[in-house]
Amino acid sequence: MAASIWQWANPVKFIRLSDRLIPPLSILTAICLCTGLIWGFFLTPDDARQGASVKILFVHVPSALMAINAWLMMLFTSLIWIIRRHHVSAFAAKAAAPIGVTMTVIALVTGAIWGKPIWGTYWVWDPRLTSFLILFLFYLGYLALWAAIEDDDTAADLTSILCLVGSVFALLSRYAVLFWSQGLHQPATFSADKETNISNVFWYPAVLCMAGFVLLFVTLVLVGCQTEIRARRGRALLMREGRLT
Amino acid sequence: MMPDLGKYTFEVLACYGITLVSIFVLTGITVLRARRAKQVLSDIETRVKEVRHAD
């Protein structure tokens, strides 16, 4: 079983498998995102307290979820790189970073826009918001580090260490509201407990939107990972055939 | 048909607009980079074959 997992670390096998997965994943992504967003925007009622602004939930919550989970996925693949030195795992982390930073920006901006009418301010130095902003800065640092170092292996080593450190803030931004009782941001919007979870009229489209964002992330990581593998293969060929350069 | 968003029209539309534009730009850049990388690798492999053939 373990051997069957690691065989996908072979770049050729990875590209062959991802080539088969990307088309159905793209279709599923489009279906989930379109259905979830249209359902959330057009077919949900206003909230008793927040009015129509509750519709922001369908873009804010999935993007915040993916901003944190993208970093945790990068942590997982970085650990695989550190322990087993599989290039595909390092490239998966590299491919996830631009998606993660985009999701972080969406979550920060939509959160600020939502905060103004509900909290009366765009920003407060609340534990959750602050740790989320620090996570955004870690994303920028991670991307800058990859861009600054030419050698793939050295870049993967250093970015993996940065990823380990940044994981503290990824976890903090998720659990900050539980550690500190202060701050404006409410606890998790979704809960397994039916008593505290949001109403089903919001829950169903939100689940579709979250599924759409997760699928979008997986699809784009696969495409990005293929790109990195091909770029590395190109560089390796050029180096081997010095005459071509 | 556009739902009545009341006093939150700007906030809701801005959030959806920013999200959709960001997703489209991110997807577009990812796909374009993937196509370019595929093309570049294909060109390099062709040149390598030509050089080896000439030898």
Coordinates of C-alpha atoms in Angstrom, one line a residue:
Chain A
M1 CA 0.0 0.0 0.0
A2 CA 2.8 2.4 1.0
A3 CA 4.7 1.6 -2.1
S4 CA 1.6 2.3 -4.2
I5 CA 1.3 5.8 -2.7
W6 CA 5.0 6.7 -3.3
Q7 CA 4.9 5.5 -7.0
W8 CA 3.0 8.8 -7.7
A9 CA 6.1 10.7 -6.6
N10 CA 7.6 9.6 -10.0
P11 CA 7.1 12.8 -12.2
V12 CA 6.1 10.8 -15.3
K13 CA 3.5 8.8 -13.5
F14 CA 2.3 11.9 -11.7
I15 CA 1.8 13.7 -15.0
R16 CA 0.0 10.7 -16.6
L17 CA -2.3 10.4 -13.6
S18 CA -3.0 14.2 -13.3
D19 CA -3.7 14.4 -17.0
R20 CA -6.5 12.0 -16.5
L21 CA -7.8 13.7 -13.3
I22 CA -7.7 17.4 -14.4
P23 CA -10.7 17.3 -17.0
P24 CA -13.3 15.7 -14.7
L25 CA -12.0 17.8 -11.7
S26 CA -12.4 20.9 -13.8
I27 CA -16.0 20.0 -14.7
L28 CA -16.9 19.2 -11.1
T29 CA -15.3 22.4 -9.9
A30 CA -17.3 24.5 -12.4
I31 CA -20.6 22.7 -11.4
C32 CA -20.0 23.1 -7.6
L33 CA -18.9 26.7 -7.9
C34 CA -21.6 27.9 -10.2
T35 CA -24.4 26.0 -8.4
G36 CA -23.2 27.1 -5.0
L37 CA -22.6 30.7 -5.8
I38 CA -25.8 31.1 -7.8
W39 CA -27.8 29.3 -5.1
G40 CA -26.2 31.5 -2.4
F41 CA -26.6 34.8 -4.2
F42 CA -30.0 34.4 -5.8
L43 CA -31.9 31.8 -3.7
T44 CA -31.1 32.4 -0.1
P45 CA -33.2 34.7 2.2
D46 CA -31.9 37.6 4.1
D47 CA -30.6 37.0 7.6
A48 CA -32.7 38.4 10.5
R49 CA -29.7 40.3 11.9
Q50 CA -27.3 40.8 9.0
G51 CA -29.8 41.3 6.2
A52 CA -28.6 40.6 2.7
S53 CA -25.0 41.0 3.8
V54 CA -25.1 37.3 4.9
K55 CA -24.7 36.4 1.2
I56 CA -21.0 37.4 1.6
L57 CA -20.6 34.2 3.6
F58 CA -20.6 32.1 0.4
V59 CA -17.4 33.7 -0.8
H60 CA -15.7 34.7 2.5
V61 CA -15.9 31.4 4.4
P62 CA -14.7 29.1 1.6
S63 CA -11.8 31.4 0.7
A64 CA -10.8 31.7 4.4
L65 CA -11.1 27.9 4.7
M66 CA -8.8 27.4 1.6
A67 CA -6.3 30.1 2.7
I68 CA -5.6 28.1 5.9
N69 CA -6.0 24.6 4.4
A70 CA -3.7 25.5 1.5
W71 CA -0.9 26.3 4.0
L72 CA -1.6 23.1 5.9
M73 CA -1.4 21.1 2.6
M74 CA 1.9 22.9 1.9
L75 CA 3.1 21.9 5.4
F76 CA 2.2 18.3 4.6
T77 CA 4.0 18.2 1.3
S78 CA 7.0 20.2 2.7
L79 CA 7.4 17.5 5.4
I80 CA 7.4 14.9 2.7
W81 CA 10.1 16.8 0.9
I82 CA 12.2 17.1 4.1
I83 CA 11.8 13.4 4.9
R84 CA 11.7 11.7 1.5
R85 CA 13.1 14.2 -0.9
H86 CA 10.4 13.7 -3.5
H87 CA 10.5 16.7 -6.0
V88 CA 6.8 16.3 -6.8
S89 CA 5.9 17.1 -3.2
A90 CA 8.1 20.2 -3.2
F91 CA 6.5 21.3 -6.4
A92 CA 3.0 20.7 -5.0
A93 CA 3.8 23.1 -2.2
K94 CA 5.2 25.6 -4.6
A95 CA 2.1 25.3 -6.8
A96 CA -0.3 25.7 -3.8
A97 CA 1.3 29.0 -2.7
P98 CA -0.2 31.3 -5.3
I99 CA -3.6 29.8 -4.8
G100 CA -3.3 30.1 -1.1
V101 CA -2.2 33.8 -1.3
T102 CA -5.2 34.6 -3.6
M103 CA -7.6 32.9 -1.2
T104 CA -6.0 34.9 1.7
V105 CA -6.5 38.1 -0.2
I106 CA -10.1 37.2 -1.0
A107 CA -10.8 36.3 2.6
L108 CA -9.1 39.5 4.0
V109 CA -10.9 41.9 1.5
T110 CA -14.3 40.3 1.7
G111 CA -14.0 40.1 5.5
A112 CA -13.1 43.8 5.7
I113 CA -16.0 44.8 3.4
W114 CA -18.4 42.6 5.4
G115 CA -17.0 44.0 8.7
K116 CA -17.8 47.6 7.9
P117 CA -21.6 47.4 8.0
I118 CA -21.7 44.6 10.7
W119 CA -18.9 45.7 13.1
G120 CA -18.7 49.3 12.0
T121 CA -15.0 49.0 10.9
Y122 CA -13.0 47.5 8.1
W123 CA -10.3 46.2 10.4
V124 CA -9.5 45.6 14.0
W125 CA -6.4 44.0 15.6
D126 CA -8.5 41.0 16.6
P127 CA -6.5 37.8 17.2
R128 CA -8.0 36.0 14.3
L129 CA -7.7 38.8 11.8
T130 CA -4.1 39.6 12.9
S131 CA -2.9 36.0 12.6
F132 CA -4.6 35.8 9.2
L133 CA -2.7 39.0 8.1
I134 CA 0.5 37.4 9.3
L135 CA -0.3 34.2 7.4
F136 CA -0.7 36.5 4.3
L137 CA 2.8 37.9 4.9
F138 CA 4.2 34.4 5.2
Y139 CA 2.6 33.5 1.9
L140 CA 4.4 36.5 0.3
G141 CA 7.7 35.5 1.9
Y142 CA 7.3 31.9 0.8
L143 CA 6.7 33.0 -2.9
A144 CA 9.6 35.5 -2.7
L145 CA 11.9 32.8 -1.4
W146 CA 11.1 30.4 -4.2
A147 CA 11.6 33.3 -6.7
A148 CA 14.9 34.4 -5.1
I149 CA 16.7 31.0 -5.2
E150 CA 17.8 29.4 -8.5
D151 CA 18.5 25.9 -7.3
D152 CA 15.3 24.0 -6.9
D153 CA 16.6 21.8 -4.0
T154 CA 17.9 24.7 -2.0
A155 CA 14.7 26.6 -2.5
A156 CA 12.6 23.6 -1.5
D157 CA 14.7 23.2 1.7
L158 CA 14.4 26.8 2.8
T159 CA 10.8 27.2 1.8
S160 CA 9.9 24.0 3.7
I161 CA 11.4 25.4 6.9
L162 CA 9.5 28.7 6.3
C163 CA 6.4 26.6 5.9
L164 CA 6.9 24.9 9.2
V165 CA 7.2 28.2 11.0
G166 CA 4.2 29.7 9.2
S167 CA 2.1 26.8 10.2
V168 CA 1.8 28.3 13.7
F169 CA -0.1 31.2 12.2
A170 CA -2.2 29.1 9.9
L171 CA -3.3 27.1 13.0
L172 CA -3.6 30.3 15.1
S173 CA -5.9 31.9 12.4
R174 CA -8.2 28.9 12.6
Y175 CA -8.2 28.5 16.4
A176 CA -7.5 32.0 17.7
V177 CA -11.2 32.6 18.6
L178 CA -11.0 29.5 20.9
F179 CA -7.7 30.6 22.5
W180 CA -8.7 34.2 23.2
S181 CA -12.2 35.2 24.1
Q182 CA -11.5 38.8 23.0
G183 CA -12.0 40.0 19.5
L184 CA -14.8 40.8 17.2
H185 CA -14.7 37.8 14.9
Q186 CA -17.3 35.2 15.8
P187 CA -16.5 31.5 16.4
A188 CA -16.6 29.1 13.5
T189 CA -19.6 29.7 11.3
F190 CA -20.1 26.0 10.7
S191 CA -20.4 23.4 13.3
A192 CA -21.2 19.6 13.5
D193 CA -23.5 20.4 16.3
K194 CA -27.0 21.0 14.9
E195 CA -27.9 23.5 17.7
T196 CA -25.0 25.9 16.9
N197 CA -24.7 25.3 13.1
I198 CA -26.3 27.8 10.7
S199 CA -29.7 27.2 9.2
N200 CA -29.9 24.6 6.4
V201 CA -31.0 27.3 3.9
F202 CA -27.5 28.8 4.2
W203 CA -25.7 25.5 5.0
Y204 CA -26.4 23.6 1.8
P205 CA -25.2 26.3 -0.7
A206 CA -22.3 27.0 1.6
V207 CA -21.2 23.3 1.5
L208 CA -21.4 23.5 -2.3
C209 CA -19.3 26.6 -2.4
M210 CA -16.7 25.1 -0.1
A211 CA -16.6 21.9 -2.2
G212 CA -16.1 24.1 -5.3
F213 CA -13.2 26.0 -3.7
V214 CA -11.6 22.8 -2.5
L215 CA -11.9 21.3 -6.0
L216 CA -10.6 24.5 -7.6
F217 CA -7.6 24.3 -5.3
V218 CA -6.9 20.6 -6.1
T219 CA -7.3 21.2 -9.9
L220 CA -5.0 24.2 -9.9
V221 CA -2.4 22.5 -7.8
L222 CA -2.3 19.6 -10.2
V223 CA -1.9 22.0 -13.2
G224 CA 0.7 24.0 -11.3
C225 CA 2.6 20.9 -10.3
Q226 CA 2.7 19.7 -13.9
T227 CA 4.1 23.1 -14.9
E228 CA 6.8 22.9 -12.3
I229 CA 7.8 19.4 -13.3
R230 CA 8.0 20.3 -17.0
A231 CA 10.0 23.5 -16.3
R232 CA 12.5 21.4 -14.2
R233 CA 12.7 18.8 -17.0
G234 CA 13.4 21.6 -19.5
R235 CA 16.1 23.0 -17.3
A236 CA 17.7 19.6 -16.7
L237 CA 17.7 18.9 -20.5
L238 CA 19.3 22.3 -21.2
M239 CA 22.0 21.7 -18.6
R240 CA 22.7 18.2 -19.9
E241 CA 23.0 19.4 -23.5
G242 CA 25.2 22.4 -22.8
R243 CA 25.5 23.0 -26.5
L244 CA 21.8 24.1 -26.7
T245 CA 22.3 27.1 -24.3
Chain B
M1 CA -33.3 38.3 -11.7
M2 CA -31.3 40.4 -9.4
P3 CA -32.2 39.9 -5.7
D4 CA -33.0 43.0 -3.6
L5 CA -29.9 43.5 -1.5
G6 CA -31.2 46.6 0.2
K7 CA -28.5 48.8 1.9
Y8 CA -25.9 46.1 1.5
T9 CA -25.9 46.1 -2.4
F10 CA -22.4 47.6 -2.7
E11 CA -20.9 45.3 -0.1
V12 CA -22.3 42.1 -1.5
L13 CA -21.6 42.9 -5.2
A14 CA -18.1 44.1 -4.4
C15 CA -17.3 40.8 -2.5
Y16 CA -18.7 38.6 -5.3
G17 CA -17.0 40.7 -8.0
I18 CA -13.6 40.6 -6.2
T19 CA -13.9 36.9 -5.7
L20 CA -14.9 36.0 -9.2
V21 CA -12.3 38.3 -10.8
S22 CA -9.6 36.8 -8.5
I23 CA -10.6 33.3 -9.4
F24 CA -10.7 34.0 -13.1
V25 CA -7.3 35.7 -13.1
L26 CA -5.7 33.0 -11.0
T27 CA -7.1 30.2 -13.2
G28 CA -6.1 32.1 -16.4
I29 CA -2.5 32.7 -15.2
T30 CA -2.2 29.0 -14.1
V31 CA -3.5 27.7 -17.4
L32 CA -1.3 30.1 -19.5
R33 CA 1.8 29.2 -17.5
A34 CA 1.0 25.5 -18.0
R35 CA 0.6 25.9 -21.8
R36 CA 3.8 27.9 -22.0
A37 CA 5.8 25.3 -20.0
K38 CA 4.4 22.5 -22.1
Q39 CA 5.4 24.3 -25.3
V40 CA 8.9 25.3 -24.0
L41 CA 9.6 21.7 -23.0
S42 CA 8.4 20.4 -26.3
D43 CA 10.7 22.8 -28.1
I44 CA 13.7 21.8 -26.0
E45 CA 13.0 18.1 -26.5
T46 CA 12.8 18.7 -30.3
R47 CA 16.1 20.6 -30.3
V48 CA 17.8 17.9 -28.2
K49 CA 16.6 15.2 -30.6
E50 CA 17.9 17.3 -33.6
V51 CA 21.3 17.8 -31.9
R52 CA 21.6 14.1 -31.1
H53 CA 20.6 13.1 -34.6
A54 CA 23.2 15.5 -36.1
D55 CA 25.9 13.8 -34.0

